[in-house]
Short mmCIF file of C-alpha atoms and ligand atoms in Angstrom, two decimals:
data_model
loop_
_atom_site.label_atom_id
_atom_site.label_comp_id
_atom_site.label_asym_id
_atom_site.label_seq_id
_atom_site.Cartn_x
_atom_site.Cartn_y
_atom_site.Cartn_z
CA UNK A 1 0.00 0.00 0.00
CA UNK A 2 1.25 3.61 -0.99
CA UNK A 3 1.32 5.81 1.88
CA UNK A 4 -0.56 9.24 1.47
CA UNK A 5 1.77 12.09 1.49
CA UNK A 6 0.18 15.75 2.52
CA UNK A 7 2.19 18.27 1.47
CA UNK A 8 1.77 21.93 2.27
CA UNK A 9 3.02 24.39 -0.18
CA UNK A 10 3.06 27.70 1.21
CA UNK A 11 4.65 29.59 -1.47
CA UNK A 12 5.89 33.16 -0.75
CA UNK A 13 4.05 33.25 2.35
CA UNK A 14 4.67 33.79 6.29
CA UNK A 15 7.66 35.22 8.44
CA UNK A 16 9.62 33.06 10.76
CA UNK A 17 7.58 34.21 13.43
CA UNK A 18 4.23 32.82 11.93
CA UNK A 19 6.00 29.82 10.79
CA UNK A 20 7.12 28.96 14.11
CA UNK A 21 3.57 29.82 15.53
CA UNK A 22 1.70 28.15 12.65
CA UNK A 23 3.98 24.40 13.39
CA UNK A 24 3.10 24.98 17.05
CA UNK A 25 -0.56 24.93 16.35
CA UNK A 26 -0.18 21.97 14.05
CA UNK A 27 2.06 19.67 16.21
CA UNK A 28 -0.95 18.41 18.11
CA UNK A 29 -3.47 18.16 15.42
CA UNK A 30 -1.27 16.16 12.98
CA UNK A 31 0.12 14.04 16.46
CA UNK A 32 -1.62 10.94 15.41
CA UNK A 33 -1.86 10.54 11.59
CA UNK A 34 -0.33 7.61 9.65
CA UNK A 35 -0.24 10.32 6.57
CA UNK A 36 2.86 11.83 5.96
CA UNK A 37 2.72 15.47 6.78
CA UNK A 38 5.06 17.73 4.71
CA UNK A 39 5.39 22.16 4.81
CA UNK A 40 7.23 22.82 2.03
CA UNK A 41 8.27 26.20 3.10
CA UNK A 42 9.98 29.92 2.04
CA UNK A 43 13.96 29.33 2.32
CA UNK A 44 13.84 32.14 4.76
CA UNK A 45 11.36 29.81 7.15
CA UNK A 46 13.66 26.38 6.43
CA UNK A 47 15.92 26.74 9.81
CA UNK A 48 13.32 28.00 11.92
CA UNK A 49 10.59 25.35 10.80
CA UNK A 50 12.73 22.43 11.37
CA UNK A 51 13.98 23.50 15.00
CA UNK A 52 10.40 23.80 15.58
CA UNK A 53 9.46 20.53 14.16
CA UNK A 54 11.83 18.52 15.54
CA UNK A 55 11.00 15.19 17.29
CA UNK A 56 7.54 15.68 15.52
CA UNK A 57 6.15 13.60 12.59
CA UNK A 58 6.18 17.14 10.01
CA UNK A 59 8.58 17.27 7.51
CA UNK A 60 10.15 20.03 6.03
CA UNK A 61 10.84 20.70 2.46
CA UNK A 62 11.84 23.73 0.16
CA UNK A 63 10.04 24.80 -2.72
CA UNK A 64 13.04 24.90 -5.39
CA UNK A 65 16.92 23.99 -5.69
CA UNK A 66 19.90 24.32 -8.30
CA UNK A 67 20.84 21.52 -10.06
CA UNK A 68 24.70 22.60 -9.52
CA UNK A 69 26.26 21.90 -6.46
CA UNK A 70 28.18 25.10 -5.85
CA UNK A 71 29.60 28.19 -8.09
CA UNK A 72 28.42 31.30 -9.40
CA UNK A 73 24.64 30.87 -9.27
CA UNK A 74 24.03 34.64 -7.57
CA UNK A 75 20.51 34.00 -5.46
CA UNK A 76 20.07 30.20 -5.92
CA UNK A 77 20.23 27.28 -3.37
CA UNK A 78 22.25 24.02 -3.96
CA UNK A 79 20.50 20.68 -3.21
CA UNK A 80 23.56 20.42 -1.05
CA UNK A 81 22.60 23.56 1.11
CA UNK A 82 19.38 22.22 1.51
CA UNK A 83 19.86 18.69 3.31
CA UNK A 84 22.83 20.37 5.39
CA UNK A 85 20.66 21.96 7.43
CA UNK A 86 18.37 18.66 7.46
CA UNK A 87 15.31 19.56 4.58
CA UNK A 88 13.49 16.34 4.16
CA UNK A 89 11.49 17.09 0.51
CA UNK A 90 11.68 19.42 -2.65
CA UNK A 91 9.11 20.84 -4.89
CA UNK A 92 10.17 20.69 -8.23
CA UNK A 93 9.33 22.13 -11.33
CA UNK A 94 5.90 24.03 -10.12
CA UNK A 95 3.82 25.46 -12.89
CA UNK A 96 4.47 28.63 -11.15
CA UNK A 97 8.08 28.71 -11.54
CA UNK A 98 7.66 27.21 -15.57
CA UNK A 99 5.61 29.85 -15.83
CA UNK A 100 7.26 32.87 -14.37
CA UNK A 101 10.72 31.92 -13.87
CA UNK A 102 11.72 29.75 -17.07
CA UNK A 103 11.90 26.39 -15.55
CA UNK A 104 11.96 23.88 -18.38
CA UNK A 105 11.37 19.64 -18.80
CA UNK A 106 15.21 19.92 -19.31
CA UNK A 107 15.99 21.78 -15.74
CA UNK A 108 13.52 19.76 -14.20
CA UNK A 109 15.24 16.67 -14.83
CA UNK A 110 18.42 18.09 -14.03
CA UNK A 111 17.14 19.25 -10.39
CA UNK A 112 15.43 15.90 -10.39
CA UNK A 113 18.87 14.05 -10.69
CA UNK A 114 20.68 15.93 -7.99
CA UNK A 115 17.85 15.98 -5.53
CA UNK A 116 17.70 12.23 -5.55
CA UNK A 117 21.46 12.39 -5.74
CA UNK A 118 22.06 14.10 -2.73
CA UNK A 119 19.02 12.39 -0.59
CA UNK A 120 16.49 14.96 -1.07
CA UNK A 121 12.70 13.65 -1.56
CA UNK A 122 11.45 15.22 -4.88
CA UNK A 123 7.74 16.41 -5.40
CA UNK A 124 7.99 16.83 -9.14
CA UNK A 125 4.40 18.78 -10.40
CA UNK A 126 3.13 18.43 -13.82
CA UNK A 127 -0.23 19.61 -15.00
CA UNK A 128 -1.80 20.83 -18.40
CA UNK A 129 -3.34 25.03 -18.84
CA UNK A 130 -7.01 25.00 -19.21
CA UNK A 131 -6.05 25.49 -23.37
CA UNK A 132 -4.92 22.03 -23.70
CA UNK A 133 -7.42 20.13 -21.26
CA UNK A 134 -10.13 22.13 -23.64
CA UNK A 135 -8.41 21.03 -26.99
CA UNK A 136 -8.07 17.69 -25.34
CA UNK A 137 -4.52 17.58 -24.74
CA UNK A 138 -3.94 16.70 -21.00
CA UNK A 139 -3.14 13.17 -21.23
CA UNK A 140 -0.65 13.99 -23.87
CA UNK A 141 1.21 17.13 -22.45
CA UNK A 142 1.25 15.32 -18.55
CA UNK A 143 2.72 12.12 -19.87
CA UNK A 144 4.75 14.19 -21.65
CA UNK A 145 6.15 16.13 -18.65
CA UNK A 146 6.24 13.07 -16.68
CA UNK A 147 8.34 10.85 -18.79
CA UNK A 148 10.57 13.96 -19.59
CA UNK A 149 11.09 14.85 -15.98
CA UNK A 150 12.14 11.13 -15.15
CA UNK A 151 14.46 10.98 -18.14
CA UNK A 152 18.09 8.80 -17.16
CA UNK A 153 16.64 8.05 -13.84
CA UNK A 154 17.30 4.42 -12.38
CA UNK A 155 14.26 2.29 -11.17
CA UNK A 156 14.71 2.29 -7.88
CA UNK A 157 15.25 6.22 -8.50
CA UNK A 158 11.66 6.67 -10.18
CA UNK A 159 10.26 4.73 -7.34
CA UNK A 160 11.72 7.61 -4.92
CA UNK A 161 10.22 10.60 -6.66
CA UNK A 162 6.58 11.87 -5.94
CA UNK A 163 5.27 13.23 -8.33
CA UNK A 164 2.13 15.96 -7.63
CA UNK A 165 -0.67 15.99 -10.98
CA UNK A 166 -1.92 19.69 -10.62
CA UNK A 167 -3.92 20.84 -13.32
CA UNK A 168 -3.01 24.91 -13.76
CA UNK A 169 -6.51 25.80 -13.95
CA UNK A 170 -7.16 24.70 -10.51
CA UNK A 171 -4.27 26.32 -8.88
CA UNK A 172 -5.55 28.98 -6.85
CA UNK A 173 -8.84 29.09 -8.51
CA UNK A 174 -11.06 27.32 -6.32
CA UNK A 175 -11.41 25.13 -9.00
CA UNK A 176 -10.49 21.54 -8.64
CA UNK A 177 -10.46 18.65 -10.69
CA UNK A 178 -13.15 15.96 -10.35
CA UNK A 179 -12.39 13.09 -8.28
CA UNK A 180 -12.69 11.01 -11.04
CA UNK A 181 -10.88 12.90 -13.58
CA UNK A 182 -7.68 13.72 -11.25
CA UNK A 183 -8.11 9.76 -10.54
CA UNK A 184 -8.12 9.26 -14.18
CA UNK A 185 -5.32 11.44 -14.96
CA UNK A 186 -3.11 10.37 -12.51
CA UNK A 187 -3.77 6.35 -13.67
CA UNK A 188 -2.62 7.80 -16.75
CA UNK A 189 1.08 9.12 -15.65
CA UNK A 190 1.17 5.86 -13.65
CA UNK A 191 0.25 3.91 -17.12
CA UNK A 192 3.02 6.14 -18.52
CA UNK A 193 5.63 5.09 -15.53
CA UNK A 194 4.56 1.55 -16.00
CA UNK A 195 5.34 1.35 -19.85
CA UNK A 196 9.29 2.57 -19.06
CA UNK A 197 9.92 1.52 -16.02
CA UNK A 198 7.48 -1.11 -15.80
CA UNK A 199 4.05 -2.32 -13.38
CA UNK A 200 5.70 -2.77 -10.29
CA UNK A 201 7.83 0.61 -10.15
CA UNK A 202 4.80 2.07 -11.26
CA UNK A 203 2.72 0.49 -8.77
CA UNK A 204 5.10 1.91 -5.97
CA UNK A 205 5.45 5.76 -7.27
CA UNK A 206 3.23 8.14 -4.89
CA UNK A 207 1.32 10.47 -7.21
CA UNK A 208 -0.22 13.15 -5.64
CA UNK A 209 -3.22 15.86 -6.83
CA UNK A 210 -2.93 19.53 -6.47
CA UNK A 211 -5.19 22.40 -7.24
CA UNK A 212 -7.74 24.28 -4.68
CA UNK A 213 -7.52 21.31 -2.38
CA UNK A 214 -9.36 21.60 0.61
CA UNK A 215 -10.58 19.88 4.04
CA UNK A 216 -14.27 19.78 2.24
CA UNK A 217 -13.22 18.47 -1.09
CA UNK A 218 -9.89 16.32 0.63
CA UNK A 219 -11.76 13.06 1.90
CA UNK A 220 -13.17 12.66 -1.97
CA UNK A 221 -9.94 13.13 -3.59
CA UNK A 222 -7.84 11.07 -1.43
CA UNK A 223 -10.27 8.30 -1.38
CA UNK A 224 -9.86 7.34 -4.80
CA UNK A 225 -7.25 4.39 -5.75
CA UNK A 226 -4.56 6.19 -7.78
CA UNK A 227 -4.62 9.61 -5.58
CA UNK A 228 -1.63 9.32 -3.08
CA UNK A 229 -2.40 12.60 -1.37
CA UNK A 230 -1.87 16.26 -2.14
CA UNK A 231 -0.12 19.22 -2.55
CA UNK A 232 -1.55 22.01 -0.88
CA UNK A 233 -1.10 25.89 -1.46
CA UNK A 234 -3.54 28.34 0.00
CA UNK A 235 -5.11 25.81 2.17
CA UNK A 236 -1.98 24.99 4.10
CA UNK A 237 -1.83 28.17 5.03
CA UNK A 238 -4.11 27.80 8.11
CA UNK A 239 -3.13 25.25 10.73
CA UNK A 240 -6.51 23.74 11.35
CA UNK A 241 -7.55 23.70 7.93
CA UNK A 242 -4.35 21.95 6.76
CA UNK A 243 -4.89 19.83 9.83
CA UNK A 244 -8.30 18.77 8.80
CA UNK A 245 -6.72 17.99 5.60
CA UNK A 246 -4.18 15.57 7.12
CA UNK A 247 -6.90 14.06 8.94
CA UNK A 248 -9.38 13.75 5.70
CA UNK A 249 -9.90 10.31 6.58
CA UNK A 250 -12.28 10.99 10.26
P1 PGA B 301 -3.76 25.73 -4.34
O1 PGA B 301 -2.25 25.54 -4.83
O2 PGA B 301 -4.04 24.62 -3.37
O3 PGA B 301 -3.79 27.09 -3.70
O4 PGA B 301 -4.63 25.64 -5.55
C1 PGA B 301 -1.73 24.27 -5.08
C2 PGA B 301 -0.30 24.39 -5.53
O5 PGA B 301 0.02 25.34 -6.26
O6 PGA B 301 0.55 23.55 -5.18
#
């Protein structure tokens, strides 16, 4: 059985102070969940979030990384940098930063080498624009992204990386995918895994959905068989909310 991985992604939100205060609330309310609980936080957060967390069941993750390991890179962070201070998980690739800051299938896979490299845990998003789901395009531009992304990896590397299906039209929107169609989708990129690296890699790849995920829409979502979890943004912003999430299952 694939364990369910909850990822918060707060983006560029929250001060160290409200980080600390937020991962005081949520210590208790997460306490007893056999989900994984992830806050994938600002850089400026990292050290103060995982002194907080410590000797609790939250992980901590970043929300990018360099593929190089040192060097002149003015404003970036090294994969290295990352797990020295002891960062658990990675997003990678988030439409957000191929949309607004360049990031390509080609440095994907390059971040996607050295975060397994170095002992990170990758959260690698893909997802289709509203365009191509309308002009029927999705399965082809996710399996796409997916099989791109994974490019040169080893099996037992593929079965490492989580991957998070977030449609873009549902990021932020308050729109989210159906159960069945993010269920469908995400059979699809496991199809996709399955042809390459064959059924029982596939079968052991956490794939996560993302997109306006919420405690009222969370228990549907994660109920279905090929939905591993999710990757939250604005809703992980609020400790009980996010909490509720974690605990879609009561
Ligand atoms: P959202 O963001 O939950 O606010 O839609 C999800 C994400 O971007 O990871």
């Amino acid at each position: 059985m694939r364990k369910k991985v909850i990822a918060g992604n707060w983006k560029m939100n929250k001060l160290p102070n409200e980080a600390i205060a937020f991962i005081e609330e949520l210590v208790p309310l997460v306490k007893n969940t056999k989900n994984e609980v992830v806050l994938c936080v600002p850089y400026t957060d990292l050290f103060y979030s995982l002194l907080v967390a410590q000797n609790t069941n939250i992980k901590i993750g970043a929300q990018n990384m360099h593929w190089e390991e040192k060097g002149a890179y003015t404003g970036e962070v090294s994969a290295e940098m990352l797990k020295s201070i002891g960062v658990e998980y990675v997003i990678i690739g988030h439409s957000e930063r191929r949309q607004y800051f360049a990031e390509t299938d080609e440095t994907v896979n390059k971040k996607l080498k050295k975060a397994l490299k170095v002992g990170l845990k990758p959260i690698v998003c893909v997802g289709e624009t509203l365009e191509q789901r309308e002009s029927g395009k999705t399965i082809e531009i996710i399996t796409k992204q997916t099989k791109l992304a994974l490019e040169g990896l080893s099996n037992e590397e593929v079965e490492k990386t989580i991957i998070a299906y977030e449609p873009i039209w549902a990021i932020g929107t308050g729109k989210t995918a159906t159960a069945d169609d993010a269920n469908s989708a995400i059979h699809e990129i496991r199809n996709e895994i399955s042809k390459i690296y064959g059924q029982n890699v596939a079968n052991g790849v956490i794939i996560q959905y993302g997109g306006s995920v919420k405690s009222a829409n969370a228990k549907e979502l994660f109920s279905m068989p090929d939905i591993d979890g999710g990757l939250v943004g604005g809703a992980s912003l609020d400790a009980t909310e996010f909490s509720n999430i974690v605990n879609y299952e009561k």
